[in-house]
Short mmCIF file of C-alpha atoms and ligand atoms in Angstrom, two decimals:
data_model
loop_
_atom_site.label_atom_id
_atom_site.label_comp_id
_atom_site.label_asym_id
_atom_site.label_seq_id
_atom_site.Cartn_x
_atom_site.Cartn_y
_atom_site.Cartn_z
CA MET I 1 -40.03 29.98 -46.04
CA ALA I 2 -36.34 28.82 -46.25
CA ARG I 3 -35.37 26.95 -49.43
CA ASN I 4 -33.94 23.28 -48.79
CA ARG I 5 -30.26 23.35 -49.56
CA LYS I 6 -27.78 20.24 -49.78
CA THR I 7 -24.80 20.10 -47.79
CA ALA I 8 -22.31 17.48 -47.24
CA GLY I 9 -20.08 17.19 -43.93
CA ALA I 10 -17.07 14.72 -42.94
CA ILE I 11 -16.47 12.62 -39.90
CA ILE I 12 -12.80 12.30 -39.69
CA GLU I 13 -11.09 10.13 -37.30
CA LYS I 14 -7.40 10.01 -36.07
CA ASP I 15 -6.17 7.94 -33.42
CA GLY I 16 -9.55 7.62 -31.74
CA LYS I 17 -10.12 11.62 -31.94
CA PHE I 18 -12.26 13.17 -34.13
CA LEU I 19 -11.81 16.52 -36.38
CA LEU I 20 -13.90 19.56 -35.40
CA VAL I 21 -13.75 23.07 -36.61
CA LYS I 22 -14.85 26.33 -34.85
CA ARG I 23 -17.45 27.93 -37.33
CA ASN I 24 -16.15 31.46 -38.43
CA ASN I 25 -17.70 34.06 -40.64
CA THR I 26 -21.14 32.50 -41.16
CA LYS I 27 -24.63 33.15 -40.44
CA THR I 28 -25.53 29.81 -39.06
CA PHE I 29 -23.91 28.83 -35.52
CA GLU I 30 -21.05 31.29 -35.82
CA GLY I 31 -18.52 30.37 -33.12
CA TYR I 32 -19.90 26.78 -32.56
CA TRP I 33 -17.59 23.75 -32.98
CA GLY I 34 -19.04 21.29 -35.60
CA LEU I 35 -17.90 18.63 -38.46
CA PRO I 36 -16.15 20.22 -41.43
CA GLY I 37 -18.32 20.36 -44.73
CA GLY I 38 -20.27 22.87 -46.53
CA ASN I 39 -22.89 23.61 -49.54
CA LEU I 40 -23.19 21.52 -52.73
CA GLU I 41 -22.32 23.35 -55.86
CA GLU I 42 -24.50 23.37 -58.87
CA GLY I 43 -24.36 20.06 -60.47
CA GLU I 44 -22.37 18.49 -57.84
CA ASN I 45 -23.19 15.24 -55.77
CA PHE I 46 -22.56 14.79 -52.31
CA GLU I 47 -19.71 12.35 -52.57
CA ASP I 48 -18.14 15.09 -54.97
CA ALA I 49 -18.98 17.97 -52.67
CA VAL I 50 -17.61 16.71 -49.66
CA LYS I 51 -13.95 15.91 -51.06
CA ARG I 52 -13.88 19.48 -52.48
CA GLU I 53 -15.08 20.90 -49.27
CA ILE I 54 -12.59 19.12 -47.07
CA LYS I 55 -9.67 20.39 -49.33
CA GLU I 56 -10.93 23.66 -49.18
CA GLU I 57 -11.82 23.91 -45.59
CA VAL I 58 -9.00 21.63 -43.75
CA ASN I 59 -6.67 21.00 -46.87
CA LEU I 60 -7.23 17.24 -46.52
CA ASP I 61 -7.41 14.67 -49.50
CA PHE I 62 -10.72 12.73 -48.34
CA TYR I 63 -11.82 9.36 -49.28
CA PRO I 64 -15.30 9.47 -48.38
CA VAL I 65 -17.49 6.40 -47.43
CA PRO I 66 -21.40 7.27 -47.16
CA PHE I 67 -22.78 7.46 -43.71
CA ARG I 68 -26.17 8.61 -43.49
CA LYS I 69 -28.29 11.75 -44.88
CA TYR I 70 -29.99 13.90 -42.19
CA ALA I 71 -32.69 16.51 -42.44
CA GLU I 72 -31.89 19.91 -40.91
CA ASP I 73 -34.41 22.49 -39.87
CA PHE I 74 -33.24 25.34 -37.85
CA PRO I 75 -36.03 28.31 -38.25
CA GLN I 76 -34.12 30.55 -36.22
CA PHE I 77 -31.58 30.65 -39.05
CA SER I 78 -33.92 30.08 -41.71
CA TRP I 79 -32.01 26.98 -42.56
CA LYS I 80 -33.40 23.84 -44.18
CA ALA I 81 -31.10 21.24 -45.89
CA THR I 82 -30.52 17.98 -46.56
CA ALA I 83 -27.05 17.05 -45.16
CA GLY I 84 -25.08 13.88 -46.52
CA PHE I 85 -22.59 12.75 -44.12
CA PHE I 86 -19.41 10.66 -44.89
CA PHE I 87 -16.17 9.05 -43.19
CA GLY I 88 -12.87 7.81 -44.23
CA LYS I 89 -9.49 8.05 -44.68
CA THR I 90 -7.80 11.33 -45.41
CA ASN I 91 -4.29 12.45 -46.54
CA GLY I 92 -2.36 15.46 -45.70
CA ASN I 93 -2.17 17.64 -42.84
CA VAL I 94 -4.85 20.05 -41.49
CA LYS I 95 -4.50 23.68 -42.61
CA ILE I 96 -7.92 25.85 -42.02
CA ASN I 97 -9.11 28.65 -44.45
CA GLY I 98 -11.41 31.88 -43.28
CA GLU I 99 -14.43 29.43 -42.77
CA SER I 100 -13.15 28.36 -39.34
CA SER I 101 -11.14 30.22 -36.83
CA GLU I 102 -9.84 27.09 -34.88
CA PHE I 103 -9.53 23.43 -35.59
CA GLY I 104 -8.99 20.32 -33.10
CA TRP I 105 -9.29 16.53 -32.33
CA PHE I 106 -11.54 15.43 -29.76
CA LEU I 107 -12.33 12.20 -28.01
CA PRO I 108 -15.93 11.14 -28.07
CA ARG I 109 -15.92 11.63 -24.47
CA GLU I 110 -15.00 15.38 -24.84
CA ILE I 111 -17.37 15.80 -27.56
CA LYS I 112 -20.51 14.39 -25.25
CA LYS I 113 -19.93 17.30 -23.36
CA MET I 114 -19.81 19.92 -26.22
CA GLU I 115 -22.70 21.87 -27.61
CA LEU I 116 -21.91 21.31 -31.48
CA ALA I 117 -23.68 23.27 -34.63
CA PHE I 118 -26.70 21.88 -36.56
CA ASN I 119 -27.11 18.04 -35.48
CA HIS I 120 -23.55 17.31 -35.54
CA LYS I 121 -23.90 15.90 -32.00
CA LYS I 122 -26.54 13.46 -32.73
CA ILE I 123 -24.56 12.70 -35.90
CA MET I 124 -21.52 11.92 -33.91
CA GLU I 125 -23.58 9.89 -31.61
CA ASP I 126 -25.09 7.84 -34.29
CA PHE I 127 -21.64 7.16 -35.71
CA MET I 128 -20.06 5.99 -32.45
CA GLU I 129 -23.02 3.66 -31.85
CA GLN I 130 -22.80 2.00 -35.17
CA LYS I 131 -18.96 2.06 -34.80
CA SER I 132 -18.96 0.21 -31.40
CA LYS I 133 -21.66 -2.37 -32.89
CA LYS I 134 -19.45 -2.77 -35.91
CA ILE I 135 -22.09 -1.88 -38.43
CA LEU I 136 -20.79 1.01 -39.75
CA PRO I 137 -21.12 0.86 -43.83
CA LYS I 138 -18.39 -0.43 -45.82
CA ILE I 139 -17.41 -0.17 -49.64
CA PHE I 140 -16.57 -4.14 -50.49
CA ASN I 141 -16.24 -6.25 -53.50
CA SER I 142 -18.22 -9.29 -53.54
CA LYS I 143 -18.32 -12.67 -55.99
CA ILE I 144 -21.93 -13.90 -57.31
CA LEU I 145 -22.03 -17.19 -55.71
CA GLU I 146 -25.52 -18.06 -57.53
CA ALA I 147 -27.92 -16.14 -60.04
CA ARG I 148 -30.84 -17.42 -61.42
CA LYS I 149 -34.57 -16.48 -62.39
CA ILE I 150 -37.00 -17.80 -60.08
CA SER I 151 -40.07 -16.32 -61.80
CA SER I 152 -40.90 -14.29 -64.84
CA ASP I 153 -39.22 -11.26 -63.63
CA ILE I 154 -37.71 -11.95 -60.23
CA LYS I 155 -33.87 -13.05 -59.84
CA TYR I 156 -32.48 -14.70 -57.19
CA ILE I 157 -28.72 -13.56 -56.38
CA LYS I 158 -26.41 -15.45 -53.71
CA PHE I 159 -23.26 -13.66 -53.17
CA SER I 160 -20.27 -13.74 -50.98
CA VAL I 161 -19.74 -11.18 -48.18
CA PRO I 162 -16.51 -10.54 -45.76
CA GLY I 163 -15.91 -12.58 -42.93
CA GLU I 164 -16.19 -9.78 -40.38
CA PHE I 165 -19.63 -8.45 -42.34
CA GLU I 166 -22.20 -7.83 -39.69
CA PHE I 167 -25.71 -6.28 -40.42
CA THR I 168 -29.15 -6.03 -38.50
CA PRO I 169 -31.92 -7.75 -40.18
CA GLY I 170 -33.89 -5.36 -42.29
CA GLN I 171 -30.81 -3.57 -43.37
CA TYR I 172 -29.81 -3.03 -47.35
CA LEU I 173 -26.81 -3.28 -49.44
CA SER I 174 -26.07 -0.86 -52.40
CA VAL I 175 -24.76 -2.27 -55.63
CA SER I 176 -22.53 0.29 -57.50
CA ARG I 177 -22.34 0.40 -61.03
CA ILE I 178 -20.85 3.26 -63.56
CA SER I 179 -23.40 5.17 -65.66
CA ASP I 180 -22.11 7.99 -68.02
CA GLY I 181 -18.83 8.09 -66.16
CA LYS I 182 -20.76 8.58 -62.92
CA LYS I 183 -20.79 5.96 -60.00
CA LEU I 184 -24.75 4.94 -59.16
CA ARG I 185 -25.69 2.99 -56.10
CA THR I 186 -29.16 1.09 -55.91
CA PRO I 187 -30.32 -0.55 -52.92
CA TYR I 188 -31.69 -4.05 -52.35
CA SER I 189 -32.61 -5.44 -49.07
CA ILE I 190 -30.80 -8.47 -47.57
CA ALA I 191 -33.00 -11.34 -47.50
CA SER I 192 -30.59 -13.89 -45.38
CA SER I 193 -29.87 -13.81 -41.85
CA PRO I 194 -26.42 -12.42 -40.51
CA GLY I 195 -23.68 -14.75 -39.91
CA LYS I 196 -23.80 -17.22 -42.87
CA GLY I 197 -20.74 -15.89 -44.66
CA PHE I 198 -23.11 -15.08 -47.80
CA ALA I 199 -26.08 -12.89 -48.41
CA GLU I 200 -29.07 -12.95 -50.67
CA PHE I 201 -31.05 -10.72 -52.85
CA PHE I 202 -34.54 -10.95 -54.50
CA ILE I 203 -34.67 -8.46 -57.31
CA ARG I 204 -37.52 -7.74 -59.48
CA ILE I 205 -36.28 -7.04 -63.02
CA ILE I 206 -38.15 -4.07 -64.52
CA ASP I 207 -37.94 -4.14 -68.38
CA VAL I 208 -36.91 -0.35 -68.65
CA GLY I 209 -34.99 -0.34 -65.47
CA LYS I 210 -31.39 0.85 -65.11
CA ALA I 211 -30.40 -1.00 -62.29
CA SER I 212 -32.63 -3.95 -63.19
CA SER I 213 -30.78 -4.25 -66.55
CA TYR I 214 -27.37 -4.19 -64.88
CA MET I 215 -28.64 -6.86 -62.04
CA GLY I 216 -30.41 -8.96 -64.72
CA ASN I 217 -27.07 -9.50 -66.74
CA LEU I 218 -25.32 -10.80 -63.45
CA LYS I 219 -24.19 -14.59 -63.49
CA LYS I 220 -22.24 -16.64 -61.30
CA GLY I 221 -18.47 -15.71 -60.98
CA ASP I 222 -19.02 -12.17 -61.50
CA GLU I 223 -17.90 -9.28 -59.11
CA ILE I 224 -19.83 -6.65 -58.01
CA GLU I 225 -19.17 -3.40 -55.52
CA LEU I 226 -21.26 -3.15 -52.75
CA PHE I 227 -22.04 -0.74 -50.14
CA GLY I 228 -23.43 -1.10 -46.67
CA PRO I 229 -24.96 -2.22 -44.56
CA ALA I 230 -27.30 0.65 -44.29
CA GLY I 231 -31.05 1.49 -43.17
CA LYS I 232 -32.85 1.76 -39.78
CA PHE I 233 -35.98 -0.23 -40.58
CA VAL I 234 -34.92 -3.22 -38.13
CA ILE I 235 -36.88 -4.76 -35.44
CA GLU I 236 -36.31 -2.76 -32.23
CA GLU I 237 -35.15 -4.72 -29.06
CA SER I 238 -38.39 -3.76 -27.19
CA SER I 239 -40.81 -5.26 -29.89
CA LYS I 240 -39.12 -8.74 -29.39
CA ARG I 241 -41.11 -9.24 -26.28
CA LYS I 242 -44.22 -8.91 -28.41
CA ASP I 243 -45.90 -10.86 -31.02
CA LEU I 244 -44.63 -9.70 -34.38
CA PHE I 245 -46.98 -8.85 -37.26
CA PHE I 246 -45.30 -8.42 -40.88
CA ILE I 247 -47.41 -7.16 -44.06
CA SER I 248 -45.51 -7.18 -47.39
CA ASN I 249 -46.12 -6.48 -51.06
CA GLY I 250 -44.15 -8.08 -53.94
CA THR I 251 -40.27 -7.97 -53.36
CA GLY I 252 -40.79 -6.14 -50.06
CA ILE I 253 -40.87 -9.52 -48.18
CA THR I 254 -37.04 -9.70 -48.64
CA ALA I 255 -36.43 -7.61 -45.49
CA PHE I 256 -38.86 -9.88 -43.48
CA LEU I 257 -37.34 -12.80 -44.62
CA SER I 258 -34.11 -11.88 -42.99
CA MET I 259 -35.85 -10.58 -39.81
CA ILE I 260 -38.20 -13.44 -39.28
CA SER I 261 -35.53 -16.11 -39.77
CA SER I 262 -33.00 -14.36 -37.65
CA VAL I 263 -35.14 -13.95 -34.94
CA LEU I 264 -36.59 -17.15 -35.04
CA GLU I 265 -32.76 -18.70 -35.25
CA GLU I 266 -32.54 -16.64 -31.97
CA GLY I 267 -35.22 -18.68 -30.06
CA PHE I 268 -37.86 -16.09 -30.52
CA GLY I 269 -40.79 -17.72 -28.75
CA LYS I 270 -43.90 -15.36 -29.27
CA LYS I 271 -46.26 -15.57 -32.04
CA ILE I 272 -45.21 -14.32 -35.65
CA ILE I 273 -47.71 -13.40 -38.58
CA LEU I 274 -46.48 -12.77 -41.80
CA LEU I 275 -49.20 -11.47 -44.52
CA ALA I 276 -47.48 -11.43 -47.85
CA GLY I 277 -48.77 -10.30 -51.35
CA PHE I 278 -47.95 -11.01 -54.60
CA ARG I 279 -49.31 -10.20 -58.09
CA ASN I 280 -50.31 -13.53 -58.95
CA GLU I 281 -49.35 -17.18 -57.77
CA ASN I 282 -46.19 -17.51 -60.11
CA GLU I 283 -44.69 -14.70 -58.25
CA ILE I 284 -44.90 -15.99 -54.82
CA LEU I 285 -41.23 -15.59 -53.23
CA CYS I 286 -39.60 -18.31 -51.04
CA GLU I 287 -42.87 -20.43 -50.61
CA LYS I 288 -40.91 -23.60 -49.73
CA ARG I 289 -38.24 -21.39 -47.47
CA LEU I 290 -41.37 -19.94 -45.23
CA ILE I 291 -43.09 -23.51 -45.32
CA ASN I 292 -40.08 -25.25 -43.96
CA LEU I 293 -39.40 -22.37 -41.46
CA GLY I 294 -43.01 -22.80 -40.26
CA LYS I 295 -42.57 -26.46 -39.79
CA LYS I 296 -39.50 -26.16 -37.94
CA PHE I 297 -40.94 -23.05 -35.80
CA PRO I 298 -44.59 -23.62 -35.43
CA ASN I 299 -45.10 -20.08 -33.94
CA LEU I 300 -44.70 -18.82 -37.54
CA GLU I 301 -48.08 -18.25 -39.46
C1 LIG F 401 -34.21 0.38 -49.12
C2 LIG F 401 -34.60 -0.26 -50.31
C3 LIG F 401 -34.44 -1.42 -50.36
C4 LIG F 401 -35.00 -1.90 -51.57
N1 LIG F 401 -34.91 -3.51 -51.79
C5 LIG F 401 -35.21 -4.03 -53.27
C6 LIG F 401 -34.94 -5.52 -53.04
O1 LIG F 401 -34.80 -6.14 -52.05
N2 LIG F 401 -35.65 -5.90 -54.28
C7 LIG F 401 -36.21 -5.25 -55.45
O2 LIG F 401 -36.38 -5.75 -56.39
N3 LIG F 401 -35.98 -3.72 -55.29
C8 LIG F 401 -35.62 -3.33 -54.31
N4 LIG F 401 -35.65 -1.89 -54.16
C9 LIG F 401 -36.07 -0.98 -55.31
C10 LIG F 401 -34.60 -0.80 -56.02
O3 LIG F 401 -33.75 -0.13 -55.05
C11 LIG F 401 -34.75 -0.36 -57.25
O4 LIG F 401 -35.31 0.98 -56.88
C12 LIG F 401 -35.38 -0.90 -58.34
O5 LIG F 401 -34.96 -2.02 -58.76
C13 LIG F 401 -35.66 -0.21 -59.82
O6 LIG F 401 -34.54 0.19 -60.10
P1 LIG F 401 -34.32 0.16 -61.74
O7 LIG F 401 -32.95 1.41 -61.67
O8 LIG F 401 -34.00 -1.09 -62.22
O9 LIG F 401 -35.42 1.12 -62.05
P2 LIG F 401 -35.55 2.70 -62.70
O10 LIG F 401 -34.78 2.96 -63.72
O11 LIG F 401 -35.25 3.65 -61.28
O12 LIG F 401 -36.96 2.99 -63.02
C14 LIG F 401 -37.40 2.32 -64.08
C15 LIG F 401 -38.95 2.81 -64.23
O13 LIG F 401 -39.83 1.76 -63.67
C16 LIG F 401 -40.59 2.11 -62.24
N5 LIG F 401 -40.33 1.25 -61.34
C17 LIG F 401 -39.55 1.11 -60.29
N6 LIG F 401 -39.50 0.25 -59.37
C18 LIG F 401 -40.65 -0.58 -59.66
C19 LIG F 401 -41.42 -1.69 -59.25
N7 LIG F 401 -40.84 -2.29 -58.14
N8 LIG F 401 -42.45 -2.01 -59.95
C20 LIG F 401 -42.97 -1.42 -61.11
N9 LIG F 401 -42.44 -0.29 -61.61
C21 LIG F 401 -41.30 0.31 -60.85
C22 LIG F 401 -39.95 3.43 -62.06
O14 LIG F 401 -41.06 4.23 -61.76
C23 LIG F 401 -39.63 3.82 -63.32
O15 LIG F 401 -40.65 4.62 -64.27
C24 LIG F 401 -35.20 -1.29 -52.90
C25 LIG F 401 -35.47 0.22 -52.63
C26 LIG F 401 -34.94 0.57 -51.24
C27 LIG F 401 -34.90 2.15 -51.14
#
């Protein structure tokens, strides 16, 4: 059985065209065009690996922004991998090493007609779709506007987002922090609906939790680095023609708060039922907010 590898790849854009390399000297997809990248080395994370690979393979300094992780499974090559893809700015001029026989810059419509290595075509389609919807993840700084405990272990955080920030309800943002000299990111669902100029988290502060202790210390006026939006857990357009039924537990309700308030604000007319579980009465999240929403929109139960 093929072992599961880890690889990192880059989506590099210049003047509306994307960099592809023709694979050379390889047991997988030899002679195919594909996105540049390669295997992680021992002890390396995806981000460090993609920077190193892009320097080695195409001689560019790459400043990666995480895009998405994909599972690759190609039994014909005994190939299984988790592939982390990044996009971002580069510096320098392309010069290939022996891993590719050619490089080229291609328009999205040209890529559509090509057969690419691995699932790189799907990755490019996903990237172009998010780009056109303006929901590509970004790294940005944010200011804490409000931070308070709302129960013994739940903290409410309201924070600023850039004017152009867009997301689909259900998506999350990751909060960056430095631990032992390494940047770590912890995801939290966005609880507010889009277009407000701010966003909200509800965070369970776990005593022994590492991100929890960082989040627990945040106070009004602090600056944090965020990455996102990310995540595919969103309401599909086709589901908006039906009644919606949500079941959550604890802070799992946060993504639903965003989804429910935004579909109601958009004029959703069918029934919405929310079944939310909490450990005890003191931990019920956003009870008032939900009751008020239910008064304004009687189709919410
Ligand atoms: C897409 C996504 C969205 C998320 N959204 C939210 C959110 O809106 N609010 C939120 O609070 N968290 C959310 N989380 C969880 C969050 O990312 C962290 O995993 C969580 O805060 C614990 O991180 P930590 O570093 O504090 O704990 P860690 O240091 O990772 O864990 C410490 C210990 O606590 C245990 N532990 C971890 N989580 C829990 C828990 N919930 N209850 C009991 N024990 C636990 C671990 O197993 C471990 O033993 C989300 C996670 C994902 C993947």
